[in-house]
PDB file of C-alpha atoms in Angstrom:
ATOM      1  CA  UNK A   1      24.148  37.031 -54.173  1.00 47.00           C
ATOM      2  CA  UNK A   2      21.111  34.823 -54.753  1.00 49.00           C
ATOM      3  CA  UNK A   3      21.495  35.251 -58.516  1.00 47.00           C
ATOM      4  CA  UNK A   4      25.126  34.219 -58.310  1.00 44.00           C
ATOM      5  CA  UNK A   5      24.245  31.105 -56.337  1.00 44.00           C
ATOM      6  CA  UNK A   6      21.494  30.206 -58.800  1.00 43.00           C
ATOM      7  CA  UNK A   7      23.843  30.597 -61.752  1.00 42.00           C
ATOM      8  CA  UNK A   8      26.522  28.517 -60.041  1.00 39.00           C
ATOM      9  CA  UNK A   9      24.010  25.783 -59.186  1.00 38.00           C
ATOM     10  CA  UNK A  10      22.788  25.690 -62.774  1.00 37.00           C
ATOM     11  CA  UNK A  11      26.356  25.462 -64.049  1.00 37.00           C
ATOM     12  CA  UNK A  12      27.137  22.586 -61.679  1.00 38.00           C
ATOM     13  CA  UNK A  13      23.955  20.761 -62.772  1.00 38.00           C
ATOM     14  CA  UNK A  14      24.838  21.172 -66.451  1.00 37.00           C
ATOM     15  CA  UNK A  15      28.384  19.960 -65.840  1.00 40.00           C
ATOM     16  CA  UNK A  16      27.061  16.970 -63.913  1.00 47.00           C
ATOM     17  CA  UNK A  17      24.620  16.185 -66.699  1.00 54.00           C
ATOM     18  CA  UNK A  18      27.397  16.406 -69.297  1.00 65.00           C
ATOM     19  CA  UNK A  19      29.575  14.050 -67.236  1.00 70.00           C
ATOM     20  CA  UNK A  20      26.666  11.663 -66.849  1.00 72.00           C
ATOM     21  CA  UNK A  21      25.966  11.576 -70.597  1.00 80.00           C
ATOM     22  CA  UNK A  22      29.666  11.177 -71.382  1.00 84.00           C
ATOM     23  CA  UNK A  23      29.872   8.272 -68.955  1.00 82.00           C
ATOM     24  CA  UNK A  24      26.739   6.714 -70.441  1.00 82.00           C
ATOM     25  CA  UNK A  25      28.040   7.051 -73.988  1.00 88.00           C
ATOM     26  CA  UNK A  26      31.353   5.443 -73.038  1.00 89.00           C
ATOM     27  CA  UNK A  27      29.494   2.495 -71.544  1.00 88.00           C
ATOM     28  CA  UNK A  28      27.287   2.174 -74.642  1.00 89.00           C
ATOM     29  CA  UNK A  29      30.383   2.099 -76.834  1.00 90.00           C
ATOM     30  CA  UNK A  30      32.086  -0.460 -74.565  1.00 91.00           C
ATOM     31  CA  UNK A  31      29.007  -2.668 -74.682  1.00 91.00           C
ATOM     32  CA  UNK A  32      28.545  -2.424 -78.454  1.00 90.00           C
ATOM     33  CA  UNK A  33      32.226  -3.199 -79.024  1.00 91.00           C
ATOM     34  CA  UNK A  34      31.985  -6.289 -76.808  1.00 92.00           C
ATOM     35  CA  UNK A  35      28.924  -7.514 -78.737  1.00 92.00           C
ATOM     36  CA  UNK A  36      30.272  -6.920 -82.234  1.00 90.00           C
ATOM     37  CA  UNK A  37      33.712  -8.355 -81.436  1.00 91.00           C
ATOM     38  CA  UNK A  38      32.358 -11.345 -79.509  1.00 90.00           C
ATOM     39  CA  UNK A  39      34.253 -10.347 -76.359  1.00 92.00           C
ATOM     40  CA  UNK A  40      32.714 -12.920 -73.991  1.00 91.00           C
ATOM     41  CA  UNK A  41      34.844 -11.826 -71.039  1.00 93.00           C
ATOM     42  CA  UNK A  42      33.491  -8.284 -71.119  1.00 93.00           C
ATOM     43  CA  UNK A  43      29.949  -9.475 -71.836  1.00 93.00           C
ATOM     44  CA  UNK A  44      30.013 -11.877 -68.886  1.00 93.00           C
ATOM     45  CA  UNK A  45      31.020  -8.979 -66.678  1.00 93.00           C
ATOM     46  CA  UNK A  46      28.515  -6.373 -67.838  1.00 93.00           C
ATOM     47  CA  UNK A  47      25.638  -8.589 -69.093  1.00 95.00           C
ATOM     48  CA  UNK A  48      25.830 -12.137 -67.636  1.00 94.00           C
ATOM     49  CA  UNK A  49      22.400 -13.113 -69.020  1.00 94.00           C
ATOM     50  CA  UNK A  50      23.726 -12.675 -72.562  1.00 93.00           C
ATOM     51  CA  UNK A  51      24.983 -16.251 -72.201  1.00 92.00           C
ATOM     52  CA  UNK A  52      21.350 -17.387 -72.611  1.00 92.00           C
ATOM     53  CA  UNK A  53      21.334 -16.192 -76.218  1.00 92.00           C
ATOM     54  CA  UNK A  54      22.066 -18.362 -79.251  1.00 89.00           C
ATOM     55  CA  UNK A  55      23.906 -15.338 -80.589  1.00 92.00           C
ATOM     56  CA  UNK A  56      23.831 -11.547 -80.363  1.00 92.00           C
ATOM     57  CA  UNK A  57      23.222  -9.111 -83.212  1.00 90.00           C
ATOM     58  CA  UNK A  58      23.901  -5.386 -82.973  1.00 87.00           C
ATOM     59  CA  UNK A  59      24.466  -2.845 -85.726  1.00 80.00           C
ATOM     60  CA  UNK A  60      25.975   0.105 -83.861  1.00 74.00           C
ATOM     61  CA  UNK A  61      25.736   3.527 -85.515  1.00 75.00           C
ATOM     62  CA  UNK A  62      26.895   6.346 -83.227  1.00 71.00           C
ATOM     63  CA  UNK A  63      24.608   8.963 -84.792  1.00 74.00           C
ATOM     64  CA  UNK A  64      21.492   6.873 -84.135  1.00 77.00           C
ATOM     65  CA  UNK A  65      22.362   6.123 -80.493  1.00 83.00           C
ATOM     66  CA  UNK A  66      19.830   7.412 -77.951  1.00 89.00           C
ATOM     67  CA  UNK A  67      20.696   7.611 -74.243  1.00 87.00           C
ATOM     68  CA  UNK A  68      17.878   8.018 -71.731  1.00 88.00           C
ATOM     69  CA  UNK A  69      19.134   8.160 -68.109  1.00 82.00           C
ATOM     70  CA  UNK A  70      16.639   8.524 -65.287  1.00 80.00           C
ATOM     71  CA  UNK A  71      16.592  11.559 -63.025  1.00 71.00           C
ATOM     72  CA  UNK A  72      19.135  10.166 -60.567  1.00 70.00           C
ATOM     73  CA  UNK A  73      21.378   8.727 -63.256  1.00 69.00           C
ATOM     74  CA  UNK A  74      21.474   5.215 -61.783  1.00 82.00           C
ATOM     75  CA  UNK A  75      19.365   3.633 -64.542  1.00 89.00           C
ATOM     76  CA  UNK A  76      20.105   4.048 -68.228  1.00 89.00           C
ATOM     77  CA  UNK A  77      18.074   3.133 -71.286  1.00 92.00           C
ATOM     78  CA  UNK A  78      20.250   2.747 -74.407  1.00 92.00           C
ATOM     79  CA  UNK A  79      18.506   2.620 -77.786  1.00 92.00           C
ATOM     80  CA  UNK A  80      20.858   1.451 -80.512  1.00 90.00           C
ATOM     81  CA  UNK A  81      18.037   1.390 -83.072  1.00 89.00           C
ATOM     82  CA  UNK A  82      14.207   1.319 -83.080  1.00 88.00           C
ATOM     83  CA  UNK A  83      14.403  -2.483 -82.640  1.00 90.00           C
ATOM     84  CA  UNK A  84      17.330  -2.875 -80.223  1.00 93.00           C
ATOM     85  CA  UNK A  85      17.603  -1.454 -76.719  1.00 93.00           C
ATOM     86  CA  UNK A  86      19.214  -2.344 -73.399  1.00 94.00           C
ATOM     87  CA  UNK A  87      18.606  -1.293 -69.809  1.00 94.00           C
ATOM     88  CA  UNK A  88      21.630  -0.712 -67.585  1.00 93.00           C
ATOM     89  CA  UNK A  89      22.005   0.183 -63.899  1.00 93.00           C
ATOM     90  CA  UNK A  90      24.875   1.787 -62.012  1.00 89.00           C
ATOM     91  CA  UNK A  91      26.254   0.144 -58.886  1.00 86.00           C
ATOM     92  CA  UNK A  92      27.673   1.783 -55.758  1.00 82.00           C
ATOM     93  CA  UNK A  93      31.061   2.133 -57.436  1.00 84.00           C
ATOM     94  CA  UNK A  94      29.578   3.998 -60.377  1.00 82.00           C
ATOM     95  CA  UNK A  95      29.912   1.117 -62.849  1.00 88.00           C
ATOM     96  CA  UNK A  96      27.133   0.191 -65.275  1.00 91.00           C
ATOM     97  CA  UNK A  97      25.876  -3.308 -65.991  1.00 93.00           C
ATOM     98  CA  UNK A  98      23.056  -4.464 -68.263  1.00 95.00           C
ATOM     99  CA  UNK A  99      20.012  -6.016 -66.595  1.00 94.00           C
ATOM    100  CA  UNK A 100      17.828  -6.463 -69.670  1.00 95.00           C
ATOM    101  CA  UNK A 101      17.561  -6.037 -73.412  1.00 96.00           C
ATOM    102  CA  UNK A 102      15.132  -6.171 -76.301  1.00 96.00           C
ATOM    103  CA  UNK A 103      15.951  -7.217 -79.859  1.00 94.00           C
ATOM    104  CA  UNK A 104      19.584  -8.028 -79.080  1.00 95.00           C
ATOM    105  CA  UNK A 105      19.331 -11.839 -78.957  1.00 96.00           C
ATOM    106  CA  UNK A 106      19.425 -13.403 -82.426  1.00 94.00           C
ATOM    107  CA  UNK A 107      18.184 -16.740 -83.799  1.00 95.00           C
ATOM    108  CA  UNK A 108      18.319 -18.502 -87.190  1.00 94.00           C
ATOM    109  CA  UNK A 109      15.589 -16.914 -89.380  1.00 93.00           C
ATOM    110  CA  UNK A 110      13.628 -20.126 -89.981  1.00 91.00           C
ATOM    111  CA  UNK A 111      13.639 -21.057 -86.302  1.00 92.00           C
ATOM    112  CA  UNK A 112      12.559 -17.557 -85.271  1.00 94.00           C
ATOM    113  CA  UNK A 113       9.772 -17.441 -87.836  1.00 94.00           C
ATOM    114  CA  UNK A 114       8.401 -20.796 -86.681  1.00 92.00           C
ATOM    115  CA  UNK A 115       8.654 -19.831 -82.984  1.00 95.00           C
ATOM    116  CA  UNK A 116       6.683 -16.656 -83.670  1.00 96.00           C
ATOM    117  CA  UNK A 117       4.038 -18.598 -85.580  1.00 95.00           C
ATOM    118  CA  UNK A 118       3.421 -20.902 -82.576  1.00 94.00           C
ATOM    119  CA  UNK A 119       3.489 -18.103 -79.995  1.00 96.00           C
ATOM    120  CA  UNK A 120       6.704 -19.384 -78.439  1.00 97.00           C
ATOM    121  CA  UNK A 121       8.528 -16.161 -79.309  1.00 97.00           C
ATOM    122  CA  UNK A 122       6.637 -12.936 -78.567  1.00 96.00           C
ATOM    123  CA  UNK A 123       8.004  -9.616 -79.862  1.00 95.00           C
ATOM    124  CA  UNK A 124       6.743  -7.633 -76.869  1.00 94.00           C
ATOM    125  CA  UNK A 125       8.719  -9.750 -74.365  1.00 96.00           C
ATOM    126  CA  UNK A 126      12.292  -8.917 -73.368  1.00 96.00           C
ATOM    127  CA  UNK A 127      15.214 -10.971 -74.655  1.00 96.00           C
ATOM    128  CA  UNK A 128      15.712 -12.998 -71.479  1.00 96.00           C
ATOM    129  CA  UNK A 129      12.049 -14.051 -71.320  1.00 96.00           C
ATOM    130  CA  UNK A 130      12.074 -15.076 -74.974  1.00 96.00           C
ATOM    131  CA  UNK A 131      15.373 -16.929 -74.550  1.00 96.00           C
ATOM    132  CA  UNK A 132      13.873 -19.009 -71.741  1.00 95.00           C
ATOM    133  CA  UNK A 133      10.853 -19.838 -73.928  1.00 96.00           C
ATOM    134  CA  UNK A 134      13.043 -20.705 -76.924  1.00 96.00           C
ATOM    135  CA  UNK A 135      15.167 -23.036 -74.770  1.00 94.00           C
ATOM    136  CA  UNK A 136      12.117 -24.893 -73.453  1.00 93.00           C
ATOM    137  CA  UNK A 137      12.535 -28.351 -75.024  1.00 90.00           C
ATOM    138  CA  UNK A 138       9.369 -29.530 -73.336  1.00 93.00           C
ATOM    139  CA  UNK A 139       7.388 -27.573 -75.917  1.00 93.00           C
ATOM    140  CA  UNK A 140       8.911 -29.585 -78.782  1.00 87.00           C
ATOM    141  CA  UNK A 141       7.872 -32.831 -77.096  1.00 86.00           C
ATOM    142  CA  UNK A 142       4.386 -31.476 -76.335  1.00 90.00           C
ATOM    143  CA  UNK A 143       3.807 -30.415 -79.937  1.00 87.00           C
ATOM    144  CA  UNK A 144       5.139 -33.668 -81.371  1.00 82.00           C
ATOM    145  CA  UNK A 145       2.876 -35.734 -79.108  1.00 82.00           C
ATOM    146  CA  UNK A 146      -0.101 -33.511 -79.898  1.00 83.00           C
ATOM    147  CA  UNK A 147       0.415 -33.964 -83.619  1.00 81.00           C
ATOM    148  CA  UNK A 148       0.979 -37.684 -83.227  1.00 77.00           C
ATOM    149  CA  UNK A 149      -2.382 -38.058 -81.458  1.00 79.00           C
ATOM    150  CA  UNK A 150      -4.076 -35.974 -84.147  1.00 78.00           C
ATOM    151  CA  UNK A 151      -2.482 -37.983 -86.949  1.00 78.00           C
ATOM    152  CA  UNK A 152      -3.381 -41.386 -85.563  1.00 78.00           C
ATOM    153  CA  UNK A 153      -5.866 -42.611 -88.118  1.00 82.00           C
ATOM    154  CA  UNK A 154      -5.028 -39.854 -90.618  1.00 89.00           C
ATOM    155  CA  UNK A 155      -3.230 -42.362 -92.841  1.00 93.00           C
ATOM    156  CA  UNK A 156      -5.802 -44.701 -94.323  1.00 94.00           C
ATOM    157  CA  UNK A 157      -5.186 -47.911 -96.251  1.00 95.00           C
ATOM    158  CA  UNK A 158      -7.458 -47.395 -99.255  1.00 96.00           C
ATOM    159  CA  UNK A 159      -6.568 -50.473-101.310  1.00 96.00           C
ATOM    160  CA  UNK A 160      -4.801 -53.831-101.103  1.00 94.00           C
ATOM    161  CA  UNK A 161      -3.743 -55.849-104.130  1.00 93.00           C
ATOM    162  CA  UNK A 162      -2.253 -59.315-104.089  1.00 89.00           C
ATOM    163  CA  UNK A 163       0.080 -60.315-106.922  1.00 84.00           C
ATOM    164  CA  UNK A 164       3.097 -62.266-108.162  1.00 80.00           C
ATOM    165  CA  UNK A 165       1.094 -65.480-108.021  1.00 77.00           C
ATOM    166  CA  UNK A 166       2.924 -68.806-108.174  1.00 77.00           C
ATOM    167  CA  UNK A 167       1.960 -72.465-108.073  1.00 68.00           C
ATOM    168  CA  UNK A 168       1.537 -73.844-104.598  1.00 63.00           C
ATOM    169  CA  UNK A 169       0.474 -77.164-103.138  1.00 66.00           C
ATOM    170  CA  UNK A 170      -1.927 -79.152-105.268  1.00 59.00           C
ATOM    171  CA  UNK A 171      -1.050 -77.034-108.293  1.00 62.00           C
ATOM    172  CA  UNK A 172      -3.138 -74.089-107.122  1.00 66.00           C
ATOM    173  CA  UNK A 173      -1.970 -70.571-107.900  1.00 67.00           C
ATOM    174  CA  UNK A 174      -1.457 -68.394-104.830  1.00 77.00           C
ATOM    175  CA  UNK A 175      -0.225 -64.791-104.342  1.00 83.00           C
ATOM    176  CA  UNK A 176       3.287 -64.067-103.096  1.00 79.00           C
ATOM    177  CA  UNK A 177       3.056 -60.292-102.730  1.00 88.00           C
ATOM    178  CA  UNK A 178       0.813 -57.588-101.336  1.00 92.00           C
ATOM    179  CA  UNK A 179       0.704 -53.972-102.536  1.00 95.00           C
ATOM    180  CA  UNK A 180      -0.876 -51.551-100.054  1.00 96.00           C
ATOM    181  CA  UNK A 181      -1.947 -48.016-100.993  1.00 97.00           C
ATOM    182  CA  UNK A 182      -2.045 -45.445 -98.196  1.00 97.00           C
ATOM    183  CA  UNK A 183      -3.819 -42.069 -98.360  1.00 97.00           C
ATOM    184  CA  UNK A 184      -3.101 -38.991 -96.214  1.00 94.00           C
ATOM    185  CA  UNK A 185      -6.488 -37.670 -95.079  1.00 93.00           C
ATOM    186  CA  UNK A 186      -5.021 -34.893 -92.904  1.00 87.00           C
ATOM    187  CA  UNK A 187      -4.274 -31.261 -93.793  1.00 83.00           C
ATOM    188  CA  UNK A 188      -0.521 -31.523 -93.274  1.00 83.00           C
ATOM    189  CA  UNK A 189       2.397 -33.243 -94.939  1.00 85.00           C
ATOM    190  CA  UNK A 190       3.416 -36.354 -93.009  1.00 86.00           C
ATOM    191  CA  UNK A 191       7.135 -37.205 -93.273  1.00 85.00           C
ATOM    192  CA  UNK A 192       8.150 -40.754 -94.059  1.00 89.00           C
ATOM    193  CA  UNK A 193       9.970 -41.163 -90.750  1.00 86.00           C
ATOM    194  CA  UNK A 194       6.719 -40.502 -88.860  1.00 85.00           C
ATOM    195  CA  UNK A 195       5.149 -43.839 -89.781  1.00 90.00           C
ATOM    196  CA  UNK A 196       5.640 -47.248 -91.344  1.00 94.00           C
ATOM    197  CA  UNK A 197       3.445 -49.842 -93.014  1.00 96.00           C
ATOM    198  CA  UNK A 198       3.355 -53.213 -91.275  1.00 96.00           C
ATOM    199  CA  UNK A 199       2.699 -56.259 -93.469  1.00 94.00           C
ATOM    200  CA  UNK A 200       1.852 -59.400 -91.559  1.00 94.00           C
ATOM    201  CA  UNK A 201       2.144 -62.864 -93.108  1.00 91.00           C
ATOM    202  CA  UNK A 202       0.739 -66.113 -91.765  1.00 88.00           C
ATOM    203  CA  UNK A 203       2.297 -69.364 -93.043  1.00 83.00           C
ATOM    204  CA  UNK A 204       1.562 -72.994 -92.238  1.00 74.00           C
ATOM    205  CA  UNK A 205       4.548 -74.609 -90.541  1.00 68.00           C
ATOM    206  CA  UNK A 206       4.634 -78.321 -91.358  1.00 62.00           C
ATOM    207  CA  UNK A 207       7.149 -79.019 -88.617  1.00 64.00           C
ATOM    208  CA  UNK A 208       5.042 -77.540 -85.855  1.00 63.00           C
ATOM    209  CA  UNK A 209       1.725 -78.282 -87.557  1.00 64.00           C
ATOM    210  CA  UNK A 210       0.615 -74.751 -86.776  1.00 69.00           C
ATOM    211  CA  UNK A 211       0.410 -71.266 -88.280  1.00 81.00           C
ATOM    212  CA  UNK A 212       3.450 -68.998 -87.959  1.00 83.00           C
ATOM    213  CA  UNK A 213       2.862 -65.230 -88.054  1.00 88.00           C
ATOM    214  CA  UNK A 214       5.634 -62.797 -89.037  1.00 91.00           C
ATOM    215  CA  UNK A 215       5.622 -58.991 -89.334  1.00 93.00           C
ATOM    216  CA  UNK A 216       7.460 -57.099 -92.063  1.00 95.00           C
ATOM    217  CA  UNK A 217       7.820 -53.307 -91.499  1.00 96.00           C
ATOM    218  CA  UNK A 218       8.088 -51.121 -94.611  1.00 96.00           C
ATOM    219  CA  UNK A 219       9.600 -47.633 -94.238  1.00 95.00           C
ATOM    220  CA  UNK A 220       7.192 -44.757 -94.718  1.00 94.00           C
ATOM    221  CA  UNK A 221       7.350 -42.192 -97.532  1.00 94.00           C
ATOM    222  CA  UNK A 222       6.719 -38.452 -97.375  1.00 92.00           C
ATOM    223  CA  UNK A 223       3.052 -38.003 -98.161  1.00 92.00           C
ATOM    224  CA  UNK A 224       1.254 -34.696 -98.816  1.00 91.00           C
ATOM    225  CA  UNK A 225      -2.369 -33.921 -97.867  1.00 91.00           C
ATOM    226  CA  UNK A 226      -4.715 -35.943-100.073  1.00 94.00           C
ATOM    227  CA  UNK A 227      -1.800 -37.826-101.653  1.00 96.00           C
ATOM    228  CA  UNK A 228      -1.484 -41.608-101.938  1.00 97.00           C
ATOM    229  CA  UNK A 229       1.639 -43.759-101.659  1.00 97.00           C
ATOM    230  CA  UNK A 230       1.999 -47.468-102.469  1.00 97.00           C
ATOM    231  CA  UNK A 231       4.010 -50.051-100.553  1.00 97.00           C
ATOM    232  CA  UNK A 232       4.815 -53.531-101.824  1.00 96.00           C
ATOM    233  CA  UNK A 233       5.991 -56.578 -99.921  1.00 94.00           C
ATOM    234  CA  UNK A 234       6.986 -59.819-101.692  1.00 92.00           C
ATOM    235  CA  UNK A 235       6.993 -63.008 -99.643  1.00 89.00           C
ATOM    236  CA  UNK A 236       9.554 -65.777-100.347  1.00 86.00           C
ATOM    237  CA  UNK A 237       6.982 -68.567-100.057  1.00 83.00           C
ATOM    238  CA  UNK A 238       3.730 -69.423-101.773  1.00 81.00           C
ATOM    239  CA  UNK A 239       0.507 -69.709 -99.812  1.00 76.00           C
ATOM    240  CA  UNK A 240       0.912 -67.071 -97.088  1.00 82.00           C
ATOM    241  CA  UNK A 241      -2.058 -65.045 -95.897  1.00 88.00           C
ATOM    242  CA  UNK A 242      -1.495 -61.282 -95.823  1.00 90.00           C
ATOM    243  CA  UNK A 243      -2.751 -58.466 -93.596  1.00 93.00           C
ATOM    244  CA  UNK A 244      -1.593 -54.854 -93.194  1.00 94.00           C
ATOM    245  CA  UNK A 245      -1.777 -51.749 -91.005  1.00 94.00           C
ATOM    246  CA  UNK A 246      -0.189 -48.311 -90.583  1.00 94.00           C
ATOM    247  CA  UNK A 247       1.902 -47.680 -87.473  1.00 91.00           C
ATOM    248  CA  UNK A 248       2.696 -44.105 -86.345  1.00 86.00           C
ATOM    249  CA  UNK A 249       6.170 -43.604 -84.857  1.00 83.00           C
ATOM    250  CA  UNK A 250       7.455 -41.285 -82.141  1.00 65.00           C
ATOM    251  CA  UNK A 251       9.788 -39.109 -84.211  1.00 57.00           C
ATOM    252  CA  UNK A 252      10.043 -36.035 -81.958  1.00 48.00           C
ATOM    253  CA  UNK A 253      10.485 -32.708 -83.751  1.00 50.00           C
ATOM    254  CA  UNK A 254      10.459 -34.369 -87.199  1.00 58.00           C
ATOM    255  CA  UNK A 255       6.727 -34.839 -86.811  1.00 61.00           C
ATOM    256  CA  UNK A 256       6.089 -31.086 -87.163  1.00 64.00           C
ATOM    257  CA  UNK A 257       7.949 -30.507 -90.423  1.00 61.00           C
ATOM    258  CA  UNK A 258       4.748 -30.254 -92.452  1.00 63.00           C
ATOM    259  CA  UNK A 259       2.573 -28.661 -89.765  1.00 74.00           C
ATOM    260  CA  UNK A 260       1.073 -25.175 -90.212  1.00 80.00           C
ATOM    261  CA  UNK A 261       0.815 -23.506 -86.765  1.00 87.00           C
ATOM    262  CA  UNK A 262      -2.336 -21.745 -85.636  1.00 88.00           C
ATOM    263  CA  UNK A 263      -0.576 -19.360 -83.240  1.00 91.00           C
ATOM    264  CA  UNK A 264      -1.799 -20.638 -79.871  1.00 93.00           C
ATOM    265  CA  UNK A 265       0.333 -23.774 -79.545  1.00 93.00           C
ATOM    266  CA  UNK A 266       2.691 -22.396 -76.880  1.00 95.00           C
ATOM    267  CA  UNK A 267      -0.224 -21.079 -74.811  1.00 95.00           C
ATOM    268  CA  UNK A 268      -1.784 -24.548 -74.932  1.00 93.00           C
ATOM    269  CA  UNK A 269       1.525 -26.007 -73.802  1.00 94.00           C
ATOM    270  CA  UNK A 270       1.750 -23.633 -70.818  1.00 94.00           C
ATOM    271  CA  UNK A 271      -1.849 -24.444 -69.866  1.00 94.00           C
ATOM    272  CA  UNK A 272      -1.081 -28.175 -69.978  1.00 91.00           C
ATOM    273  CA  UNK A 273       1.609 -27.688 -67.315  1.00 86.00           C
ATOM    274  CA  UNK A 274      -0.726 -26.078 -64.764  1.00 81.00           C
TER     275      UNK A 274
END
């Protein structure tokens, strides 16, 4: 009799295991179909945190699917490929829902590559953790301000040349223009919208019997490391005195277009918040 009971128990266990795997496979297929078809209603029901993703990417191949339930069958690891997996749990009614994933959330290639290079995106983290880091706009502001502080003084005025001389009072020749040459002494490309050249003119005002100072901003130009760019301003009157300077602008994310990350930028950002 004991042998019969043992055989029956084994048969029941095998049947239960088969049912469990069948149930798990059906859920995996339901989930993959919802992802590939963009079924937001189903996704919101079985994986609410998927809404944090820019987009989802899943290449489902049934033969490569690996199902790894735990001993009690209430937690299920689904591996769609070596790079994509999800973790699901079963509720009291026997229904699965996804509580986490890895490699499922997708981003534009250039954005992902840059995020990895700054340490903002970390391959070992789960999708939800990375999504929260990728959505952190404070990091963009932090990096832009960091670069702005580093670049202050990186653009040097290396030469000034007055020209377009004309006859002024008393028949004396005086310049009417100023050409300023700016050099990028940093190791990164500085976009034109990150700075401008300010030309200041001082004229004698006969009506007020005093000097009148006016500023004339000239739009910046993209400038590579070690490169020089020239800027010319022509004044409408003879006899003005000229001065010049470079002004850095707060351009947000545009500031980082020519920056080569070192890999620890996001860690520095997190440390700055403590």
